[in-house]
């Protein structure tokens, strides 16, 4: 038995997410398992570093699966990329120790949320951007984002109201970059709660619009109440960039 | 009567090109004319700086149309972007003198051809790239491209065999950039013949693969024979970047 680690890219537009909570098989995980099963002639379970929601993209999702095969890793990679749909691709494969688990051993994850902040459209990148025509104040959003860095209880930024496990997380870094008319929010943390990044970005955008003040952030966080933060931003702006081990 | 100049972005994937030679209405031009006609209540003809083929994209196609309207240019821009399909967008509008013609007055056009030169796929940008797994020799392609610069008869690189007009064109500049695993070919010229860029890139790629030598380029050009150049590259890698007046 061997354990393989994969790095996977996908455009999430058409999918119900990495792994569905319901019965649908329209997930990235199901597509990968389908091709691996076809290749190996037996059911294979693939473990992602975490779920990405419906519509969220990935440049570096990480997953692992165990299999007993004589194929080389190059052959597995080629087979996967031949039979996967065009919007899913495997960019790296390596053999890892049998005890490696892509979710349990993940140390840091980096996500990017992209906003197109202009009145004119961005046609070519539209699938990966959220279009916000109203000008956002970058400096105010940077000031607000500083309050989120560090170890905190992020319950106010968690969409799962029945979350029983700890809602403590560490955010190591938040970069807010302005590149032409595009704003990129880059979050690096030890893990993120359900919809956490999309709710944080929604709240930062309200700061950027002048609807909230940067210094409200600690109050929102300390309340541990989802009602105080802003709405959840659309999935299409979000991309999982990489997972570190 | 006023004359408006538009700068237009589109993802060409689903379209039969800027303007079809046949009967199809599945063209960028037809979509724009349809929305303008709806807005103005009368048929409108829009003139592009040139045709782009089926599947070719644009970041800065330029076109003009004449209309008698009380709407401001901001209102026209907003109307267009509200009713155009998501894969077509107008990024700029201005009023120009009545005698301005986007095709006849175009001085320089810049096109980019993008190749993804890696064995692993590029999922997120796949619609705008041609995937070539075999490693290409950039220096050899640069050496070959230098022969194309200047004023020449480009008949060997023209797909229209019954072309009766002059096949002389000027290429001002060719840049070949390597950005990670991507190769960008950027062509600036006073105009390009039917399929000319895709045939030039096809020929340069054969140089990059080692199938041809750079010094064969003048021979190909002097022969004025389409048979001597390489095949036409797929449309999806090509983007019209801008048109200068």
Coordinates of C-alpha atoms in Angstrom, one line a residue:
Chain A
X1 CA 0.0 0.0 0.0
X2 CA 1.2 3.5 -0.9
X3 CA 0.1 6.9 0.1
X4 CA 0.0 9.6 -2.6
X5 CA -0.2 13.4 -2.1
X6 CA -1.7 15.4 -4.9
X7 CA -1.8 19.1 -5.6
X8 CA -5.0 20.0 -7.5
X9 CA -6.2 23.0 -9.5
X10 CA -9.9 23.5 -10.2
X11 CA -12.3 26.1 -11.5
X12 CA -15.2 25.7 -9.0
X13 CA -17.9 27.4 -11.2
X14 CA -19.8 24.3 -12.2
X15 CA -19.3 22.2 -9.0
X16 CA -21.1 21.8 -5.7
X17 CA -17.8 22.2 -3.9
X18 CA -14.9 19.9 -3.0
X19 CA -17.2 17.6 -1.0
X20 CA -20.9 17.9 -0.9
X21 CA -22.8 17.7 2.4
X22 CA -25.7 16.3 0.5
X23 CA -26.2 13.5 -2.1
X24 CA -24.8 15.2 -5.2
X25 CA -21.9 13.6 -7.0
X26 CA -21.1 16.9 -8.7
X27 CA -18.1 17.5 -6.5
X28 CA -14.4 17.8 -7.2
X29 CA -13.7 14.9 -4.8
X30 CA -16.2 12.7 -6.6
X31 CA -14.7 13.4 -10.0
X32 CA -11.2 12.6 -8.7
X33 CA -12.4 9.4 -7.0
X34 CA -14.2 8.4 -10.1
X35 CA -11.1 8.6 -12.3
X36 CA -8.9 6.9 -9.6
X37 CA -11.5 4.1 -9.3
X38 CA -11.5 3.6 -13.0
X39 CA -7.7 3.5 -13.0
X40 CA -7.2 1.1 -10.1
X41 CA -10.3 -1.1 -10.6
X42 CA -11.4 -0.6 -7.1
X43 CA -13.1 2.2 -5.0
X44 CA -10.6 4.8 -3.7
X45 CA -11.2 7.4 -1.0
X46 CA -9.5 10.7 -1.4
X47 CA -9.0 13.1 1.5
X48 CA -8.8 16.8 0.8
X49 CA -7.1 19.3 3.1
X50 CA -10.5 20.8 3.7
X51 CA -13.8 21.4 1.9
X52 CA -14.1 24.3 -0.5
X53 CA -17.7 25.6 -1.0
X54 CA -19.7 25.4 -4.2
X55 CA -18.2 27.9 -6.7
X56 CA -14.8 28.3 -4.9
X57 CA -11.7 27.7 -7.0
X58 CA -8.3 26.2 -6.2
X59 CA -4.8 26.7 -7.4
X60 CA -3.3 24.4 -4.8
X61 CA -5.8 22.2 -3.0
X62 CA -4.0 19.3 -1.5
X63 CA -5.3 15.8 -1.1
X64 CA -4.1 12.3 -0.4
X65 CA -5.2 8.7 -1.3
X66 CA -4.0 5.3 -0.6
X67 CA -3.6 2.7 -3.3
X68 CA -1.9 -0.6 -4.1
X69 CA -0.6 -0.1 -7.7
X70 CA 2.3 -0.9 -9.9
X71 CA 1.8 2.3 -11.9
X72 CA 4.5 5.0 -11.5
X73 CA 3.5 8.4 -10.1
X74 CA 4.1 9.9 -13.6
X75 CA 1.7 7.3 -15.0
X76 CA -0.9 8.2 -12.4
X77 CA -0.5 11.9 -13.0
X78 CA -0.9 11.4 -16.8
X79 CA -4.0 9.1 -16.3
X80 CA -5.7 11.6 -14.0
X81 CA -5.1 14.6 -16.3
X82 CA -6.3 12.6 -19.3
X83 CA -9.6 11.5 -17.8
X84 CA -10.5 14.4 -15.5
X85 CA -12.8 17.1 -16.8
X86 CA -11.0 20.2 -18.2
X87 CA -11.8 22.3 -15.2
X88 CA -9.9 20.0 -12.8
X89 CA -6.2 19.3 -13.1
X90 CA -3.5 17.6 -11.0
X91 CA -0.3 19.6 -11.0
X92 CA 1.8 17.6 -8.7
X93 CA 2.0 14.0 -7.3
X94 CA 4.4 12.5 -4.7
X95 CA 4.6 9.5 -2.5
X96 CA 4.3 10.3 1.2
X97 CA 4.6 8.2 4.4
X98 CA 1.5 6.1 5.0
X99 CA 0.5 8.1 8.1
X100 CA 0.4 11.4 6.1
X101 CA -3.2 12.9 6.1
X102 CA -3.8 16.0 4.0
X103 CA -6.4 17.5 6.4
X104 CA -5.0 16.5 9.8
X105 CA -1.4 17.5 9.0
X106 CA -2.2 20.8 7.3
X107 CA -0.3 23.6 9.1
X108 CA -1.1 26.7 7.0
X109 CA -3.6 27.6 4.3
X110 CA -3.6 30.6 2.0
X111 CA -6.7 31.9 0.3
X112 CA -7.2 34.8 -2.1
X113 CA -10.4 36.8 -2.5
X114 CA -10.4 38.9 -5.7
X115 CA -12.6 42.0 -6.2
X116 CA -12.9 43.9 -9.4
X117 CA -13.4 47.5 -8.1
X118 CA -14.4 49.4 -11.2
X119 CA -17.6 50.6 -13.0
X120 CA -16.4 48.9 -16.2
X121 CA -16.6 45.2 -16.4
X122 CA -13.7 42.7 -16.5
X123 CA -14.8 40.2 -19.0
X124 CA -11.8 37.9 -19.3
X125 CA -11.4 37.2 -15.5
X126 CA -15.0 37.4 -14.6
X127 CA -15.3 33.9 -13.3
X128 CA -12.7 34.5 -10.6
X129 CA -13.7 38.0 -9.5
X130 CA -16.5 39.6 -7.5
X131 CA -17.5 42.8 -9.3
X132 CA -17.9 45.8 -6.9
X133 CA -18.4 49.1 -8.8
X134 CA -18.3 51.3 -5.7
X135 CA -14.8 52.5 -4.9
X136 CA -13.3 50.9 -1.7
X137 CA -11.0 52.6 0.7
X138 CA -7.9 50.4 0.8
X139 CA -6.2 52.0 3.7
X140 CA -9.3 51.7 5.9
X141 CA -9.7 48.0 5.0
X142 CA -6.0 47.4 5.8
X143 CA -6.5 49.1 9.2
X144 CA -9.6 47.0 9.9
X145 CA -7.9 43.8 8.8
X146 CA -5.0 44.3 11.3
X147 CA -7.5 43.5 14.1
X148 CA -8.1 40.0 12.7
X149 CA -4.5 39.0 12.8
X150 CA -3.4 36.6 15.6
X151 CA -5.2 33.9 17.6
X152 CA -8.9 34.8 18.1
X153 CA -12.3 33.2 18.6
X154 CA -13.8 33.8 15.1
X155 CA -17.3 32.6 16.0
X156 CA -18.7 36.0 14.6
X157 CA -17.3 35.0 11.2
X158 CA -18.6 31.4 11.1
X159 CA -21.7 30.5 9.1
X160 CA -22.2 27.3 11.0
X161 CA -24.4 28.2 14.0
X162 CA -24.4 24.8 15.4
X163 CA -20.6 24.5 15.4
X164 CA -19.7 22.5 18.4
X165 CA -15.9 22.4 18.0
X166 CA -13.6 25.2 18.9
X167 CA -14.0 28.4 16.7
X168 CA -10.5 29.5 17.7
X169 CA -8.2 30.1 14.7
X170 CA -4.9 31.8 14.1
X171 CA -4.5 34.2 11.2
X172 CA -0.8 34.8 10.5
X173 CA -1.1 37.4 7.8
X174 CA -3.6 39.4 5.7
X175 CA -2.4 41.2 2.6
X176 CA -4.6 43.6 0.8
X177 CA -3.2 44.5 -2.6
X178 CA -4.4 46.9 -5.2
X179 CA -3.3 46.0 -8.7
X180 CA -4.9 48.3 -11.2
X181 CA -8.7 48.1 -10.6
X182 CA -8.3 44.8 -8.8
X183 CA -8.2 44.3 -5.1
X184 CA -6.7 41.0 -3.8
X185 CA -7.3 40.0 -0.1
X186 CA -4.8 37.3 0.8
X187 CA -5.3 35.4 4.1
X188 CA -2.9 33.0 5.6
X189 CA -4.0 31.1 8.7
X190 CA -3.8 27.7 10.4
X191 CA -7.4 27.0 9.2
X192 CA -10.6 28.7 8.5
X193 CA -14.2 28.2 9.7
X194 CA -17.2 27.6 7.4
X195 CA -17.5 30.7 5.2
X196 CA -15.1 32.6 7.4
X197 CA -13.1 34.3 4.7
X198 CA -16.1 35.3 2.7
X199 CA -17.7 36.8 5.9
X200 CA -14.4 38.6 6.8
X201 CA -14.1 40.0 3.3
X202 CA -17.8 41.1 3.4
X203 CA -17.1 43.0 6.6
X204 CA -13.9 44.6 5.3
X205 CA -15.8 45.7 2.2
X206 CA -18.3 47.5 4.4
X207 CA -15.4 49.2 6.0
X208 CA -14.1 50.1 2.6
X209 CA -17.5 51.5 1.6
X210 CA -17.5 53.6 4.8
X211 CA -20.5 51.8 6.3
X212 CA -18.4 50.6 9.2
X213 CA -15.3 51.9 11.0
X214 CA -12.1 49.9 11.3
X215 CA -12.2 50.1 15.1
X216 CA -15.5 48.2 15.1
X217 CA -13.7 45.0 14.2
X218 CA -12.7 44.0 17.8
X219 CA -16.3 44.6 19.0
X220 CA -17.6 42.3 16.2
X221 CA -15.1 39.7 17.2
X222 CA -15.6 39.8 20.9
X223 CA -19.4 39.5 20.5
X224 CA -19.0 36.0 19.1
X225 CA -22.2 36.5 17.3
X226 CA -22.6 36.0 13.5
X227 CA -25.3 38.7 13.3
X228 CA -22.8 41.4 14.0
X229 CA -20.5 40.7 11.0
X230 CA -21.5 41.5 7.4
X231 CA -23.0 39.2 4.8
X232 CA -21.1 36.4 3.1
X233 CA -19.4 37.4 -0.2
X234 CA -20.1 35.4 -3.3
X235 CA -18.1 32.2 -3.7
X236 CA -16.7 33.0 -7.2
X237 CA -14.1 35.5 -5.9
X238 CA -12.4 33.0 -3.7
X239 CA -9.5 30.8 -4.6
X240 CA -7.5 28.4 -2.3
X241 CA -3.9 29.2 -3.2
X242 CA -2.0 26.6 -1.2
X243 CA -1.7 24.4 1.8
X244 CA 1.5 24.1 3.8
X245 CA 2.6 21.0 5.8
Chain B
X1 CA -25.6 62.6 -35.7
X2 CA -22.7 61.6 -33.5
X3 CA -19.9 59.1 -33.9
X4 CA -18.9 56.9 -31.0
X5 CA -15.7 55.0 -30.5
X6 CA -15.9 51.9 -28.2
X7 CA -13.2 49.8 -26.7
X8 CA -14.5 46.3 -26.3
X9 CA -13.4 43.2 -24.3
X10 CA -14.6 39.7 -25.2
X11 CA -14.0 36.1 -24.5
X12 CA -14.3 34.6 -28.0
X13 CA -14.8 31.0 -26.9
X14 CA -18.5 30.8 -27.7
X15 CA -18.6 33.0 -30.7
X16 CA -18.1 32.7 -34.5
X17 CA -15.8 35.6 -34.4
X18 CA -16.2 39.4 -34.5
X19 CA -18.0 39.2 -37.8
X20 CA -19.0 36.1 -39.6
X21 CA -18.5 35.5 -43.3
X22 CA -21.6 33.3 -43.3
X23 CA -25.1 33.7 -42.1
X24 CA -24.7 33.1 -38.4
X25 CA -25.7 35.8 -35.9
X26 CA -23.5 34.3 -33.3
X27 CA -20.9 37.1 -33.6
X28 CA -19.6 39.8 -31.3
X29 CA -20.6 42.4 -33.8
X30 CA -24.2 41.1 -34.0
X31 CA -24.5 41.1 -30.2
X32 CA -23.4 44.7 -30.0
X33 CA -25.6 45.8 -32.8
X34 CA -28.6 44.0 -31.2
X35 CA -28.2 45.9 -27.9
X36 CA -27.6 49.2 -29.7
X37 CA -30.7 48.7 -31.9
X38 CA -32.8 47.9 -28.8
X39 CA -31.4 51.0 -27.1
X40 CA -31.9 53.4 -30.0
X41 CA -35.0 51.9 -31.5
X42 CA -33.5 51.6 -35.0
X43 CA -30.9 49.5 -36.8
X44 CA -27.3 50.4 -36.0
X45 CA -24.2 49.3 -37.9
X46 CA -21.0 49.0 -35.9
X47 CA -17.5 48.9 -37.6
X48 CA -14.8 47.0 -35.9
X49 CA -11.0 47.7 -36.4
X50 CA -10.9 44.3 -38.0
X51 CA -12.3 40.8 -37.8
X52 CA -11.2 38.5 -35.2
X53 CA -11.7 34.8 -36.0
X54 CA -14.0 32.4 -34.2
X55 CA -12.6 31.7 -30.7
X56 CA -10.2 34.6 -30.6
X57 CA -10.4 36.9 -27.6
X58 CA -10.0 40.7 -27.2
X59 CA -8.9 43.0 -24.4
X60 CA -9.1 46.1 -26.6
X61 CA -11.0 45.6 -29.8
X62 CA -12.0 49.0 -31.1
X63 CA -15.2 49.8 -33.0
X64 CA -17.3 52.8 -33.9
X65 CA -21.0 53.5 -34.7
X66 CA -23.0 56.5 -35.6
X67 CA -26.2 57.4 -33.9
X68 CA -28.6 60.3 -33.2
X69 CA -29.3 60.1 -29.5
X70 CA -29.9 62.3 -26.5
X71 CA -28.3 59.7 -24.2
X72 CA -25.0 60.7 -22.6
X73 CA -22.0 58.5 -23.3
X74 CA -22.1 57.3 -19.7
X75 CA -25.7 56.1 -20.2
X76 CA -24.8 54.3 -23.4
X77 CA -21.9 52.6 -21.7
X78 CA -24.1 51.5 -18.8
X79 CA -26.9 50.3 -21.1
X80 CA -24.5 48.2 -23.2
X81 CA -22.9 46.6 -20.2
X82 CA -26.3 45.8 -18.7
X83 CA -27.7 44.1 -21.8
X84 CA -24.6 42.5 -23.4
X85 CA -23.8 38.9 -22.5
X86 CA -21.3 38.4 -19.7
X87 CA -18.5 37.4 -22.1
X88 CA -18.7 40.8 -23.9
X89 CA -18.0 44.1 -22.2
X90 CA -17.5 47.7 -23.2
X91 CA -14.6 49.3 -21.2
X92 CA -14.5 52.7 -22.9
X93 CA -16.7 55.0 -24.9
X94 CA -15.9 58.5 -26.4
X95 CA -17.3 60.8 -29.0
X96 CA -15.1 61.1 -32.0
X97 CA -15.2 63.2 -35.2
X98 CA -17.8 62.1 -37.8
X99 CA -15.1 61.0 -40.2
X100 CA -13.4 58.6 -37.7
X101 CA -13.5 55.0 -38.9
X102 CA -12.1 52.3 -36.6
X103 CA -10.8 50.1 -39.5
X104 CA -9.6 52.6 -42.0
X105 CA -7.8 54.8 -39.4
X106 CA -6.2 52.1 -37.4
X107 CA -2.4 52.6 -37.3
X108 CA -1.1 49.8 -35.1
X109 CA -2.5 46.6 -33.7
X110 CA -1.1 44.5 -30.9
X111 CA -1.9 40.8 -30.5
X112 CA -0.8 38.3 -27.9
X113 CA -0.5 34.6 -28.4
X114 CA -0.2 32.6 -25.2
X115 CA 1.3 29.1 -24.9
X116 CA 1.3 27.0 -21.8
X117 CA 4.6 25.1 -22.1
X118 CA 4.4 22.4 -19.4
X119 CA 3.4 18.8 -19.0
X120 CA 1.0 19.8 -16.2
X121 CA -2.2 21.5 -17.1
X122 CA -3.2 25.1 -16.4
X123 CA -6.8 24.8 -15.5
X124 CA -7.7 28.3 -14.5
X125 CA -6.4 30.1 -17.6
X126 CA -7.1 27.2 -20.0
X127 CA -9.6 29.2 -22.2
X128 CA -6.9 31.7 -23.2
X129 CA -3.9 29.3 -23.7
X130 CA -2.7 26.8 -26.1
X131 CA -1.3 23.8 -24.2
X132 CA 2.0 22.6 -25.7
X133 CA 3.7 20.1 -23.4
X134 CA 7.0 19.8 -25.4
X135 CA 9.6 22.3 -24.2
X136 CA 10.2 25.1 -26.7
X137 CA 13.6 26.8 -27.2
X138 CA 12.9 30.5 -26.5
X139 CA 16.2 31.8 -27.8
X140 CA 15.8 30.0 -31.2
X141 CA 12.3 31.3 -31.5
X142 CA 13.5 34.9 -30.8
X143 CA 16.2 34.5 -33.4
X144 CA 13.6 33.3 -35.9
X145 CA 11.1 36.0 -35.1
X146 CA 13.7 38.8 -35.9
X147 CA 13.4 37.9 -39.6
X148 CA 9.7 38.8 -39.5
X149 CA 10.3 42.3 -38.3
X150 CA 10.0 45.2 -40.8
X151 CA 8.0 45.6 -44.0
X152 CA 7.6 42.3 -46.0
X153 CA 5.2 40.5 -48.2
X154 CA 3.7 38.0 -45.8
X155 CA 1.8 35.9 -48.4
X156 CA 3.4 32.7 -47.0
X157 CA 1.7 33.5 -43.7
X158 CA -1.8 34.2 -45.2
X159 CA -4.6 31.7 -45.1
X160 CA -6.6 33.4 -47.8
X161 CA -5.2 31.9 -51.0
X162 CA -7.4 34.1 -53.2
X163 CA -6.2 37.3 -51.5
X164 CA -6.2 39.9 -54.3
X165 CA -5.1 42.9 -52.3
X166 CA -1.5 43.6 -51.2
X167 CA -0.1 41.1 -48.8
X168 CA 2.6 43.6 -47.7
X169 CA 2.5 44.4 -44.0
X170 CA 4.8 46.0 -41.5
X171 CA 5.7 44.3 -38.2
X172 CA 7.1 46.9 -35.8
X173 CA 8.0 44.6 -32.9
X174 CA 7.8 41.0 -31.7
X175 CA 8.3 40.2 -28.1
X176 CA 8.6 36.6 -26.9
X177 CA 8.3 36.5 -23.1
X178 CA 8.7 33.5 -20.7
X179 CA 6.7 33.9 -17.5
X180 CA 7.0 30.8 -15.5
X181 CA 5.7 28.0 -17.7
X182 CA 3.9 30.4 -20.0
X183 CA 5.2 31.8 -23.3
X184 CA 3.7 35.0 -24.6
X185 CA 4.3 36.1 -28.2
X186 CA 3.4 39.7 -28.6
X187 CA 3.1 41.1 -32.2
X188 CA 2.8 44.8 -33.0
X189 CA 2.1 45.7 -36.7
X190 CA 0.2 48.0 -39.0
X191 CA -2.2 45.2 -39.7
X192 CA -2.3 41.4 -40.1
X193 CA -3.5 39.1 -42.8
X194 CA -6.1 36.4 -42.4
X195 CA -4.7 33.9 -39.8
X196 CA -1.2 35.5 -40.2
X197 CA -0.4 35.6 -36.5
X198 CA -1.5 32.0 -35.9
X199 CA 0.6 30.8 -38.9
X200 CA 3.6 32.8 -37.7
X201 CA 3.3 31.4 -34.2
X202 CA 2.9 27.9 -35.6
X203 CA 6.1 28.3 -37.6
X204 CA 8.0 29.8 -34.6
X205 CA 6.8 26.8 -32.5
X206 CA 8.3 24.4 -35.0
X207 CA 11.6 26.3 -34.6
X208 CA 11.2 26.1 -30.8
X209 CA 10.7 22.3 -31.2
X210 CA 13.8 22.0 -33.3
X211 CA 11.9 21.0 -36.5
X212 CA 13.1 24.1 -38.4
X213 CA 16.1 26.4 -38.1
X214 CA 15.7 30.1 -37.5
X215 CA 17.5 30.9 -40.7
X216 CA 14.7 29.2 -42.7
X217 CA 12.4 32.1 -42.0
X218 CA 13.6 34.4 -44.9
X219 CA 13.3 31.4 -47.3
X220 CA 9.7 30.8 -46.2
X221 CA 8.9 34.5 -46.5
X222 CA 10.5 35.0 -49.9
X223 CA 8.7 31.9 -51.4
X224 CA 5.3 33.7 -51.0
X225 CA 3.8 30.3 -50.7
X226 CA 1.5 29.3 -47.8
X227 CA 2.6 25.7 -48.1
X228 CA 6.1 26.5 -46.8
X229 CA 5.0 27.9 -43.4
X230 CA 3.7 25.7 -40.6
X231 CA 0.1 24.9 -39.7
X232 CA -2.3 27.5 -38.1
X233 CA -2.3 27.5 -34.3
X234 CA -5.6 27.1 -32.5
X235 CA -7.7 30.3 -32.0
X236 CA -8.1 30.1 -28.3
X237 CA -4.5 31.2 -27.5
X238 CA -4.9 34.5 -29.4
X239 CA -6.0 37.8 -27.9
X240 CA -6.3 41.2 -29.6
X241 CA -4.7 43.5 -27.0
X242 CA -5.2 47.0 -28.5
X243 CA -5.6 49.1 -31.6
X244 CA -3.7 52.4 -31.9
X245 CA -4.9 55.4 -34.0

